[in-house]
CSV table of C-alpha atoms and ligand atoms in Angstrom, one decimal:
chain,number,residue,atom,x,y,z
A,1360,MET,CA,109.1,31.5,-79.5
A,1361,SER,CA,107.0,29.8,-76.7
A,1362,VAL,CA,103.3,29.1,-77.3
A,1363,THR,CA,102.2,30.6,-73.8
A,1364,GLN,CA,101.9,34.3,-73.1
A,1365,SER,CA,104.3,35.7,-70.3
A,1366,GLY,CA,101.6,38.0,-68.5
A,1367,SER,CA,104.5,40.5,-67.8
A,1368,ALA,CA,105.4,41.5,-71.2
A,1369,THR,CA,103.7,44.6,-72.1
A,1370,TYR,CA,103.0,46.0,-75.3
A,1371,SER,CA,106.2,47.3,-76.7
A,1372,GLY,CA,104.5,49.8,-79.8
A,1373,GLU,CA,106.1,47.3,-82.5
A,1374,LEU,CA,103.8,44.2,-82.5
A,1375,GLU,CA,103.7,43.8,-86.4
A,1376,GLY,CA,105.3,40.6,-88.2
A,1377,SER,CA,106.2,37.3,-87.0
A,1378,ASN,CA,109.7,38.5,-86.0
A,1379,ALA,CA,108.5,41.4,-83.9
A,1380,LYS,CA,108.9,40.8,-80.2
A,1381,ARG,CA,105.3,39.9,-79.4
A,1382,GLY,CA,104.4,41.9,-76.6
A,1383,LEU,CA,101.0,42.4,-75.3
A,1384,TRP,CA,98.6,45.3,-75.3
A,1385,SER,CA,99.2,47.9,-72.8
A,1386,SER,CA,95.6,47.9,-72.0
A,1387,ARG,CA,92.3,46.9,-72.9
A,1388,LEU,CA,91.8,50.6,-74.7
A,1389,ALA,CA,94.7,49.7,-76.9
A,1390,PHE,CA,92.9,46.4,-78.3
A,1391,ILE,CA,89.7,48.4,-78.9
A,1392,LEU,CA,91.4,50.9,-80.7
A,1393,ALA,CA,93.1,48.4,-83.0
A,1394,ALA,CA,89.6,46.2,-83.2
A,1395,THR,CA,87.5,49.6,-83.7
A,1396,GLY,CA,90.3,50.7,-86.4
A,1397,SER,CA,89.8,47.7,-88.3
A,1398,ALA,CA,85.9,47.2,-87.7
A,1399,VAL,CA,84.7,50.9,-88.2
A,1400,GLY,CA,85.3,51.7,-92.1
A,1401,LEU,CA,83.5,51.7,-95.4
A,1402,GLY,CA,81.2,49.3,-94.3
A,1403,ASN,CA,79.6,51.5,-91.7
A,1404,ILE,CA,79.6,54.6,-93.6
A,1405,TRP,CA,79.5,53.8,-97.5
A,1406,LYS,CA,78.0,50.2,-97.3
A,1407,PHE,CA,75.6,49.9,-94.4
A,1408,PRO,CA,73.4,52.7,-95.9
A,1409,TYR,CA,73.6,51.6,-99.4
A,1410,VAL,CA,72.5,48.0,-98.7
A,1411,THR,CA,69.8,49.0,-96.1
A,1412,GLY,CA,68.3,51.4,-98.8
A,1413,GLU,CA,68.7,48.3,-101.5
A,1414,ASN,CA,66.9,46.1,-99.0
A,1415,GLY,CA,64.1,48.3,-98.0
A,1416,GLY,CA,64.9,49.6,-94.7
A,1417,GLY,CA,63.5,48.8,-91.2
A,1418,ALA,CA,63.2,44.8,-91.7
A,1419,PHE,CA,66.7,44.7,-93.0
A,1420,VAL,CA,68.3,46.8,-90.5
A,1421,LEU,CA,66.3,44.5,-87.4
A,1422,VAL,CA,67.7,41.4,-89.3
A,1423,TYR,CA,71.1,43.2,-89.4
A,1424,LEU,CA,71.1,44.1,-85.7
A,1425,LEU,CA,69.8,40.4,-84.6
A,1426,CYS,CA,73.0,39.2,-86.5
A,1427,ILE,CA,75.5,41.6,-84.8
A,1428,ALA,CA,73.8,40.5,-81.5
A,1429,ILE,CA,73.1,36.6,-82.1
A,1430,VAL,CA,76.2,35.8,-84.8
A,1431,GLY,CA,78.3,38.7,-84.8
A,1432,ILE,CA,79.6,39.2,-80.8
A,1433,PRO,CA,79.8,35.5,-80.3
A,1434,ILE,CA,82.0,34.9,-83.5
A,1435,MET,CA,84.0,38.0,-82.2
A,1436,MET,CA,84.6,36.5,-79.0
A,1437,ALA,CA,85.6,33.3,-80.7
A,1438,GLU,CA,88.1,34.6,-82.6
A,1439,VAL,CA,89.5,36.7,-80.1
A,1440,MET,CA,89.7,34.0,-77.7
A,1441,ILE,CA,91.4,31.5,-80.2
A,1442,GLY,CA,93.6,34.2,-80.9
A,1443,ARG,CA,94.6,34.8,-77.5
A,1444,ARG,CA,94.8,31.2,-76.6
A,1445,GLY,CA,97.1,30.2,-79.5
A,1446,GLY,CA,99.4,33.4,-79.1
A,1447,HIS,CA,100.3,33.6,-82.8
A,1448,SER,CA,99.2,35.2,-85.9
A,1449,PRO,CA,96.1,33.0,-86.9
A,1450,VAL,CA,97.6,30.2,-88.7
A,1451,ASN,CA,100.2,29.5,-86.6
A,1452,SER,CA,97.7,29.8,-83.5
A,1453,LEU,CA,95.6,27.3,-85.0
A,1454,ARG,CA,98.4,25.2,-85.3
A,1455,ALA,CA,99.4,25.7,-82.1
A,1456,ILE,CA,96.3,25.0,-80.4
A,1457,THR,CA,95.4,21.8,-82.5
A,1458,GLN,CA,98.8,20.4,-81.6
A,1459,ARG,CA,98.6,21.0,-78.1
A,1460,ASP,CA,95.3,19.8,-77.7
A,1461,GLY,CA,95.6,16.8,-80.2
A,1462,LEU,CA,93.6,17.8,-82.7
A,1463,LYS,CA,93.3,17.8,-86.6
A,1464,PRO,CA,95.6,20.4,-88.3
A,1465,ALA,CA,93.2,21.0,-91.2
A,1466,TRP,CA,91.5,23.9,-88.9
A,1467,LYS,CA,94.4,25.9,-90.3
A,1468,LEU,CA,92.1,26.3,-93.4
A,1469,ILE,CA,90.4,29.1,-91.3
A,1470,GLY,CA,93.3,31.1,-92.1
A,1471,ALA,CA,93.5,30.4,-95.6
A,1472,VAL,CA,90.1,31.5,-95.9
A,1473,GLY,CA,90.9,35.1,-94.5
A,1474,VAL,CA,94.1,35.4,-96.9
A,1475,LEU,CA,91.6,34.9,-99.7
A,1476,ALA,CA,89.1,37.1,-98.8
A,1477,GLY,CA,91.4,39.7,-98.0
A,1478,PHE,CA,92.9,39.6,-101.4
A,1479,LEU,CA,89.6,40.1,-102.8
A,1480,ILE,CA,87.9,42.5,-100.4
A,1481,LEU,CA,90.7,44.9,-100.4
A,1482,SER,CA,90.9,44.9,-104.2
A,1483,PHE,CA,87.6,46.7,-104.4
A,1484,TYR,CA,87.8,48.3,-101.2
A,1485,SER,CA,90.6,50.2,-102.3
A,1486,VAL,CA,88.6,51.7,-105.2
A,1487,ILE,CA,85.7,53.0,-102.8
A,1488,GLY,CA,88.7,54.6,-100.5
A,1489,GLY,CA,90.0,56.0,-103.8
A,1490,TRP,CA,86.4,57.7,-103.9
A,1491,ALA,CA,86.6,59.1,-100.3
A,1492,ILE,CA,90.0,60.7,-101.7
A,1493,SER,CA,88.6,62.0,-104.6
A,1494,TYR,CA,85.9,63.4,-102.7
A,1495,VAL,CA,88.3,65.6,-100.5
A,1496,GLY,CA,89.2,67.7,-103.6
A,1497,THR,CA,85.4,67.8,-104.6
A,1498,THR,CA,84.5,69.4,-101.2
A,1499,ALA,CA,87.4,71.2,-100.5
A,1500,SER,CA,87.3,73.3,-103.6
A,1501,GLY,CA,83.6,74.6,-102.8
A,1502,GLN,CA,82.1,73.5,-106.1
A,1503,LEU,CA,79.5,71.7,-104.1
A,1504,ALA,CA,77.9,75.1,-102.7
A,1505,GLY,CA,74.3,75.5,-103.5
A,1506,GLN,CA,74.5,72.3,-105.8
A,1507,SER,CA,71.4,70.8,-107.2
A,1508,ALA,CA,70.6,66.7,-106.5
A,1509,ASP,CA,71.3,66.8,-110.4
A,1510,ALA,CA,74.5,68.5,-110.3
A,1511,VAL,CA,76.0,66.6,-107.5
A,1512,GLY,CA,74.8,63.3,-109.2
A,1513,ALA,CA,76.8,64.7,-112.4
A,1514,ILE,CA,79.7,65.1,-110.6
A,1515,PHE,CA,79.7,61.4,-109.1
A,1516,SER,CA,79.0,59.9,-112.5
A,1517,GLY,CA,81.6,62.0,-114.1
A,1518,LEU,CA,84.0,60.5,-111.5
A,1519,LEU,CA,82.8,56.8,-112.2
A,1520,SER,CA,82.9,57.7,-116.0
A,1521,SER,CA,86.7,58.2,-116.0
A,1522,PRO,CA,89.2,54.7,-115.4
A,1523,ALA,CA,92.1,57.1,-115.2
A,1524,THR,CA,90.9,59.0,-112.6
A,1525,LEU,CA,89.7,55.9,-110.7
A,1526,LEU,CA,92.9,54.4,-111.3
A,1527,ALA,CA,94.8,57.2,-109.8
A,1528,TRP,CA,92.9,57.4,-106.7
A,1529,HIS,CA,92.9,53.6,-106.1
A,1530,THR,CA,96.6,53.6,-106.4
A,1531,LEU,CA,97.1,56.3,-103.9
A,1532,PHE,CA,94.9,54.6,-101.4
A,1533,MET,CA,96.5,51.3,-101.8
A,1534,ALA,CA,100.1,52.9,-101.6
A,1535,LEU,CA,98.7,54.4,-98.5
A,1536,VAL,CA,97.8,50.9,-96.9
A,1537,MET,CA,101.3,49.5,-98.1
A,1538,VAL,CA,103.4,52.1,-96.6
A,1539,VAL,CA,101.8,51.5,-93.4
A,1540,VAL,CA,102.0,47.5,-93.4
A,1541,ALA,CA,105.7,47.4,-95.2
A,1542,ARG,CA,107.0,49.6,-92.2
A,1543,GLY,CA,105.2,47.8,-89.7
A,1544,VAL,CA,104.3,51.2,-88.0
A,1545,ARG,CA,100.7,50.6,-87.2
A,1546,ALA,CA,100.9,51.4,-83.8
A,1547,GLY,CA,101.3,54.9,-84.4
A,1548,LEU,CA,98.1,55.3,-86.4
A,1549,GLU,CA,96.1,53.0,-84.1
A,1550,ARG,CA,96.6,55.6,-81.6
A,1551,ALA,CA,95.4,58.2,-84.2
A,1552,VAL,CA,92.4,56.6,-84.1
A,1553,SER,CA,91.5,57.3,-80.7
A,1554,ILE,CA,91.4,61.0,-81.8
A,1555,LEU,CA,90.0,60.5,-85.7
A,1556,MET,CA,87.1,57.8,-84.7
A,1557,PRO,CA,85.6,60.4,-82.2
A,1558,ALA,CA,86.2,63.3,-84.6
A,1559,LEU,CA,84.2,61.1,-87.6
A,1560,PHE,CA,81.5,60.5,-84.8
A,1561,VAL,CA,81.2,64.2,-84.1
A,1562,LEU,CA,81.0,64.8,-87.8
A,1563,LEU,CA,78.4,62.5,-88.6
A,1564,LEU,CA,76.6,64.1,-85.4
A,1565,ILE,CA,76.7,67.5,-87.1
A,1566,VAL,CA,75.4,66.0,-90.6
A,1567,VAL,CA,72.7,64.6,-88.7
A,1568,GLY,CA,72.1,67.8,-87.0
A,1569,TYR,CA,71.7,69.2,-90.5
A,1570,ALA,CA,69.6,66.5,-91.4
A,1571,MET,CA,67.1,67.2,-88.6
A,1572,THR,CA,66.6,70.5,-90.3
A,1573,THR,CA,65.4,69.3,-93.7
A,1574,GLY,CA,62.4,67.9,-92.1
A,1575,TYR,CA,62.6,64.4,-93.4
A,1576,PHE,CA,64.2,63.3,-90.2
A,1577,GLY,CA,61.2,61.5,-88.9
A,1578,GLN,CA,60.3,59.9,-92.5
A,1579,ALA,CA,64.2,58.3,-92.3
A,1580,ALA,CA,63.8,57.2,-88.5
A,1581,ALA,CA,60.7,55.4,-89.8
A,1582,PHE,CA,62.6,53.9,-92.9
A,1583,LEU,CA,65.2,52.8,-90.6
A,1584,PHE,CA,63.5,51.5,-87.7
A,1585,GLN,CA,60.1,50.5,-88.5
A,1586,PRO,CA,60.2,47.2,-89.8
A,1587,ASP,CA,58.2,46.2,-92.9
A,1588,PHE,CA,58.7,42.8,-93.3
A,1589,SER,CA,56.8,42.8,-96.8
A,1590,LYS,CA,60.3,44.1,-98.4
A,1591,LEU,CA,62.4,41.6,-96.7
A,1592,THR,CA,63.7,39.0,-98.8
A,1593,THR,CA,65.5,35.7,-98.6
A,1594,SER,CA,68.7,37.3,-100.5
A,1595,GLY,CA,68.4,40.8,-97.9
A,1596,ILE,CA,68.6,38.2,-95.1
A,1597,LEU,CA,71.8,36.8,-96.6
A,1598,VAL,CA,73.2,40.4,-97.0
A,1599,ALA,CA,72.2,41.3,-93.7
A,1600,LEU,CA,73.9,38.4,-92.2
A,1601,GLY,CA,77.2,39.0,-94.6
A,1602,HIS,CA,77.2,42.5,-93.8
A,1603,ALA,CA,77.4,42.2,-89.8
A,1604,PHE,CA,80.6,39.9,-90.7
A,1605,PHE,CA,81.8,42.6,-92.9
A,1606,THR,CA,81.6,45.2,-90.6
A,1607,LEU,CA,82.5,43.8,-87.7
A,1608,SER,CA,85.7,42.6,-89.6
A,1609,LEU,CA,85.0,38.7,-89.1
A,1610,GLY,CA,85.7,35.6,-90.6
A,1611,MET,CA,88.8,36.4,-91.9
A,1612,ALA,CA,90.9,35.6,-88.6
A,1613,VAL,CA,91.5,39.5,-88.3
A,1614,MET,CA,90.2,39.6,-84.8
A,1615,MET,CA,92.1,36.4,-84.1
A,1616,ALA,CA,95.3,38.3,-84.8
A,1617,TYR,CA,94.4,41.2,-82.4
A,1618,GLY,CA,93.6,38.7,-79.9
A,1619,SER,CA,96.9,37.4,-79.4
A,1620,TYR,CA,98.1,40.4,-78.1
A,1621,LEU,CA,95.3,40.8,-75.5
A,1622,PRO,CA,96.3,40.3,-72.2
A,1623,LYS,CA,95.0,37.3,-70.3
A,1624,ASN,CA,93.5,39.2,-67.4
A,1625,ILE,CA,90.9,41.4,-69.8
A,1626,SER,CA,87.3,40.4,-70.5
A,1627,ILE,CA,87.1,39.1,-74.0
A,1628,ALA,CA,83.2,39.4,-73.8
A,1629,LYS,CA,83.3,43.0,-72.9
A,1630,THR,CA,85.8,44.4,-75.3
A,1631,SER,CA,84.0,42.5,-78.2
A,1632,ILE,CA,80.9,44.1,-77.1
A,1633,THR,CA,82.2,47.3,-76.9
A,1634,VAL,CA,83.6,47.3,-80.4
A,1635,SER,CA,80.5,45.9,-81.5
A,1636,VAL,CA,78.3,48.5,-80.4
A,1637,ILE,CA,80.8,51.3,-81.3
A,1638,ASP,CA,80.8,50.0,-84.7
A,1639,THR,CA,77.0,49.5,-85.0
A,1640,GLY,CA,76.8,53.2,-83.3
A,1641,VAL,CA,78.4,54.5,-86.2
A,1642,ALA,CA,76.3,52.5,-89.0
A,1643,LEU,CA,73.1,53.7,-87.4
A,1644,LEU,CA,74.3,57.5,-87.3
A,1645,ALA,CA,75.3,57.2,-91.0
A,1646,GLY,CA,71.9,56.0,-91.7
A,1647,LEU,CA,70.5,58.9,-89.8
A,1648,ALA,CA,72.8,61.3,-91.5
A,1649,ILE,CA,72.1,60.1,-95.0
A,1650,PHE,CA,68.4,59.2,-95.6
A,1651,PRO,CA,66.8,62.4,-94.4
A,1652,ILE,CA,68.7,63.9,-97.4
A,1653,VAL,CA,67.7,61.3,-99.5
A,1654,PHE,CA,64.1,61.7,-98.9
A,1655,ALA,CA,64.3,65.6,-98.6
A,1656,ASN,CA,65.8,65.6,-102.3
A,1657,GLY,CA,63.6,62.9,-103.7
A,1658,LEU,CA,66.3,60.4,-104.1
A,1659,GLU,CA,66.0,56.8,-104.7
A,1660,PRO,CA,67.2,55.0,-101.2
A,1661,GLY,CA,68.0,51.8,-103.4
A,1662,ALA,CA,70.4,54.1,-105.6
A,1663,GLY,CA,73.2,51.5,-105.0
A,1664,PRO,CA,77.0,52.0,-104.0
A,1665,GLY,CA,76.9,55.7,-104.8
A,1666,LEU,CA,74.3,56.7,-102.3
A,1667,ILE,CA,76.7,58.7,-100.1
A,1668,PHE,CA,78.6,60.1,-102.8
A,1669,GLN,CA,75.0,61.4,-104.2
A,1670,THR,CA,73.5,62.3,-100.7
A,1671,LEU,CA,76.3,64.0,-98.3
A,1672,PRO,CA,77.8,66.3,-100.8
A,1673,LEU,CA,74.3,67.6,-101.0
A,1674,ALA,CA,74.2,68.5,-97.5
A,1675,PHE,CA,77.6,69.9,-97.4
A,1676,GLY,CA,76.9,72.4,-100.3
A,1677,GLN,CA,73.9,73.6,-98.1
A,1678,MET,CA,74.9,73.8,-94.9
A,1679,PRO,CA,76.5,76.5,-93.2
A,1680,MET,CA,80.5,75.7,-93.4
A,1681,GLY,CA,79.8,72.7,-95.3
A,1682,SER,CA,83.1,73.0,-97.5
A,1683,LEU,CA,85.1,72.9,-94.5
A,1684,PHE,CA,82.8,70.1,-92.8
A,1685,GLY,CA,82.6,68.1,-95.7
A,1686,THR,CA,86.8,68.1,-96.3
A,1687,LEU,CA,87.2,66.8,-92.8
A,1688,PHE,CA,84.5,64.4,-93.1
A,1689,PHE,CA,86.1,63.1,-96.1
A,1690,VAL,CA,89.4,63.1,-94.3
A,1691,LEU,CA,88.5,61.1,-91.5
A,1692,LEU,CA,86.5,58.5,-94.0
A,1693,ILE,CA,89.8,58.0,-95.4
A,1694,PHE,CA,91.3,57.5,-92.3
A,1695,ALA,CA,88.7,55.0,-91.2
A,1696,ALA,CA,89.3,53.3,-94.5
A,1697,TRP,CA,92.8,53.4,-94.0
A,1698,THR,CA,92.6,51.5,-90.8
A,1699,SER,CA,90.3,48.9,-91.8
A,1700,GLY,CA,92.6,48.5,-95.3
A,1701,ILE,CA,95.7,47.7,-93.3
A,1702,SER,CA,93.8,44.9,-91.4
A,1703,LEU,CA,92.8,43.6,-94.5
A,1704,LEU,CA,96.2,43.3,-96.1
A,1705,GLU,CA,98.1,42.6,-92.7
A,1706,PRO,CA,97.0,39.0,-92.7
A,1707,ILE,CA,98.2,38.2,-96.0
A,1708,VAL,CA,101.5,40.0,-95.4
A,1709,GLU,CA,102.0,37.8,-92.1
A,1710,TRP,CA,101.0,34.6,-94.1
A,1711,LEU,CA,103.4,35.5,-96.9
A,1712,GLU,CA,106.1,35.9,-94.3
A,1713,GLU,CA,105.3,32.8,-92.1
A,1714,LYS,CA,104.7,30.5,-95.1
A,1715,LYS,CA,107.0,31.5,-98.0
A,1716,GLY,CA,109.7,32.8,-95.7
A,1717,MET,CA,109.5,36.3,-97.8
A,1718,ASN,CA,110.4,39.6,-96.0
A,1719,ARG,CA,108.0,42.2,-94.8
A,1720,VAL,CA,108.4,44.4,-97.7
A,1721,VAL,CA,108.6,42.2,-100.6
A,1722,SER,CA,105.3,40.3,-99.2
A,1723,THR,CA,103.8,43.5,-98.8
A,1724,LEU,CA,104.8,44.9,-102.6
A,1725,GLY,CA,103.8,41.2,-103.9
A,1726,ALA,CA,100.4,41.4,-102.0
A,1727,GLY,CA,99.3,44.9,-102.7
A,1728,PHE,CA,100.5,44.4,-106.3
A,1729,VAL,CA,98.2,41.7,-106.9
A,1730,CYS,CA,95.3,43.5,-105.1
A,1731,TRP,CA,95.7,46.6,-106.9
A,1732,ALA,CA,95.9,44.7,-110.1
A,1733,LEU,CA,92.5,42.9,-109.1
A,1734,GLY,CA,90.8,46.4,-108.4
A,1735,ILE,CA,91.2,47.1,-112.0
A,1736,ALA,CA,88.6,44.8,-112.8
A,1737,SER,CA,86.3,46.8,-110.1
A,1738,ILE,CA,87.1,50.2,-111.6
A,1739,LEU,CA,86.4,49.0,-115.4
A,1740,SER,CA,83.1,47.6,-113.8
A,1741,LEU,CA,82.0,51.1,-113.2
A,1742,ASN,CA,82.4,52.2,-116.9
A,1743,LEU,CA,83.4,50.2,-119.5
A,1744,TRP,CA,82.5,46.8,-118.6
A,1745,ALA,CA,79.4,48.5,-116.6
A,1746,ASP,CA,77.4,45.7,-118.6
A,1747,PHE,CA,79.2,43.1,-118.6
A,1748,ASP,CA,77.7,40.4,-116.1
A,1749,PRO,CA,80.1,37.4,-116.0
A,1750,LEU,CA,77.8,35.3,-113.9
A,1751,GLY,CA,74.5,36.5,-115.4
A,1752,PHE,CA,73.3,33.0,-116.3
A,1753,VAL,CA,72.8,32.3,-112.5
A,1754,PRO,CA,69.4,33.5,-111.6
A,1755,MET,CA,70.5,35.4,-108.5
A,1756,LEU,CA,73.7,36.9,-109.9
A,1757,GLU,CA,72.3,38.4,-112.8
A,1758,GLY,CA,73.4,41.9,-113.7
A,1759,LYS,CA,76.0,42.0,-111.7
A,1760,THR,CA,79.3,43.4,-112.5
A,1761,ILE,CA,82.4,42.1,-111.5
A,1762,PHE,CA,82.6,44.6,-108.7
A,1763,ASP,CA,79.4,43.5,-107.4
A,1764,LEU,CA,80.5,40.0,-107.3
A,1765,LEU,CA,83.4,40.4,-105.4
A,1766,ASP,CA,81.6,42.1,-102.8
A,1767,PHE,CA,78.7,39.6,-103.1
A,1768,PHE,CA,81.0,36.6,-102.7
A,1769,THR,CA,83.4,38.0,-100.2
A,1770,ALA,CA,80.9,39.4,-97.7
A,1771,ASN,CA,77.9,37.0,-98.4
A,1772,ILE,CA,79.6,33.7,-98.8
A,1773,LEU,CA,83.4,33.8,-97.9
A,1774,LEU,CA,83.3,35.5,-94.3
A,1775,PRO,CA,79.9,33.7,-93.3
A,1776,LEU,CA,81.9,30.3,-94.1
A,1777,GLY,CA,84.9,31.8,-92.9
A,1778,GLY,CA,82.8,32.5,-89.5
A,1779,LEU,CA,81.0,29.2,-89.4
A,1780,LEU,CA,84.4,27.3,-89.4
A,1781,VAL,CA,85.6,29.4,-86.4
A,1782,ALA,CA,82.0,28.5,-84.9
A,1783,LEU,CA,82.4,25.0,-85.3
A,1784,PHE,CA,86.0,25.1,-84.0
A,1785,ALA,CA,85.1,26.7,-81.1
A,1786,GLY,CA,81.8,24.9,-80.8
A,1787,TRP,CA,82.9,21.3,-81.7
A,1788,VAL,CA,86.7,21.0,-81.2
A,1789,MET,CA,88.6,23.1,-78.7
A,1790,SER,CA,88.8,22.0,-75.4
A,1791,ARG,CA,85.9,23.4,-73.3
A,1792,LYS,CA,88.1,23.7,-70.1
A,1793,ALA,CA,90.5,26.1,-72.4
A,1794,MET,CA,87.6,28.0,-73.5
A,1795,GLU,CA,86.1,28.7,-69.9
A,1796,ASN,CA,89.2,29.5,-68.8
A,1797,GLU,CA,90.1,32.2,-71.5
A,1798,LEU,CA,86.3,33.8,-71.8
A,1799,ALA,CA,86.0,34.0,-67.6
A,1800,LEU,CA,82.5,34.1,-67.9
A,1801,SER,CA,80.0,33.1,-65.3
A,1802,PRO,CA,78.7,29.6,-66.0
A,1803,ALA,CA,75.2,30.9,-67.3
A,1804,MET,CA,76.8,33.2,-70.0
A,1805,PHE,CA,79.2,30.8,-70.8
A,1806,ASN,CA,76.6,28.4,-71.4
A,1807,LEU,CA,74.8,30.7,-73.6
A,1808,TRP,CA,77.7,31.6,-75.7
A,1809,PHE,CA,78.6,28.0,-76.0
A,1810,VAL,CA,75.3,27.1,-77.1
A,1811,ILE,CA,75.1,29.9,-79.9
A,1812,VAL,CA,78.5,29.1,-81.5
A,1813,ARG,CA,78.0,25.3,-81.3
A,1814,PHE,CA,74.3,25.3,-82.6
A,1815,VAL,CA,72.8,28.8,-83.4
A,1816,THR,CA,75.4,30.3,-85.4
A,1817,PRO,CA,76.0,27.0,-87.6
A,1818,VAL,CA,72.4,26.5,-88.2
A,1819,ALA,CA,71.6,30.2,-89.1
A,1820,VAL,CA,74.6,30.3,-91.7
A,1821,ALA,CA,73.3,26.8,-93.2
A,1822,VAL,CA,69.9,27.9,-93.3
A,1823,VAL,CA,70.7,31.3,-94.9
A,1824,PHE,CA,72.9,29.8,-97.3
A,1825,ILE,CA,70.4,27.0,-98.1
A,1826,TYR,CA,67.4,29.3,-98.4
A,1827,ASN,CA,69.7,31.4,-101.0
A,1828,LEU,CA,70.5,28.5,-103.0
A,1829,LEU,CA,66.8,27.1,-103.6
B,189,LIG,N1,85.4,46.0,-91.1
B,189,LIG,C1,85.8,46.8,-92.3
B,189,LIG,C2,84.5,48.0,-92.8
B,189,LIG,O1,83.4,47.8,-92.3
B,189,LIG,C3,86.1,46.2,-93.4
B,189,LIG,C4,87.1,45.4,-92.9
B,189,LIG,C5,88.6,45.4,-92.5
B,189,LIG,C6,87.0,43.8,-93.0
B,189,LIG,N2,88.8,44.2,-92.1
B,189,LIG,C7,88.2,43.2,-92.6
B,189,LIG,C8,85.9,42.9,-93.5
B,189,LIG,C9,88.4,41.9,-92.1
B,189,LIG,C10,86.2,41.8,-93.0
B,189,LIG,C11,87.2,41.0,-92.7
B,189,LIG,O2,84.8,48.7,-93.8
């Protein structure tokens, strides 16, 4: 397999696996669909509202938006650029670049961080994906119609209290992800993204429309967009930074993998910005849909990971055709989570194929099984082990269950660390000529980007880390 890509190859529709023909995306749109499919997921609709609620709203949102703009977009550009320059799976891309440019091979570590993060994230991501599956039945059955906040809360607590039910839905979600990865048929699903993502967007708009009728829309908008810096803590800044990585699928070399399929003549900056804007738009819309319902029903913004499952069902129980919209909404949420879940498992499977010479099906089964088994710890954290905080002796981690710790460690430590390595690689190691060539920006824009990845991102990540350790 040659290191340089041939510009004449076209995207063949079967681009997965080291043995598959490495075609290029037919268009910029195909790349945007795949990258958006990975980026838009539970992070936008489940996680963004609840971390915003937990961290006091506006000031947190502002820091999050700054992190997207100043750290997220430049790192996404760096990942896509490294992937395209290397032209292989992340580990092999880094090896190809380091060999070609006579650099130290240790940078392959970025790929290893990605594999570890993928395992850990997918284990709990799949449990939440299972909640979404469970809520398809809850909404479709019509049992939410006209329910009170207490009744809706009781349905959610009922789900969390049953390890067997959670396990069943977690198993189904993992199976969905594994089937696609094992068969290497991502292309079809990615094409589906072009219909399903806009549909999800429209449904969110419908819920926002309903939320406007509650009379609490203004209060919600103020909560989200009027920064009150007295509510911002150093750990809130860390969560905002970590969430910027999580929601854009950064720090795990996923965008690097997708970048290796991007044709040479397509602007990395424009595509990265497009993906980031769509992703942020979905998150903000989710916030505008959920917080009016929170305030209208006297719920707690800081309710934690259950927030959307305690608020959206209320809206679906009250609005006209709520059962229909609710069912559709959760089906679309499953699709969004599914395409993201695939992008979490894919790098692990590719790594097993390349490193261990295992075939795709065996590596999918093996990696999927490990994620699934690890997911059981997250399930038990919601009920039987709810009071077990294994690292409770560390002040910052007090009261965190295994599930909370997995989320915290991956999003707030591993992903920023992965991003830091990407920034250092692009900012200090890779040949500047090669990067100018790949990014094809005006000299001023290139310098702006370069200063960011060379100085701003590493310093920002380091400062946030150090502040939180102290
Ligand atoms: N971005 C996805 C979400 O917001 C989650 C995700 C998928 C992810 N692939 C990733 C996060 C890779 C980090 C790295 O739901």
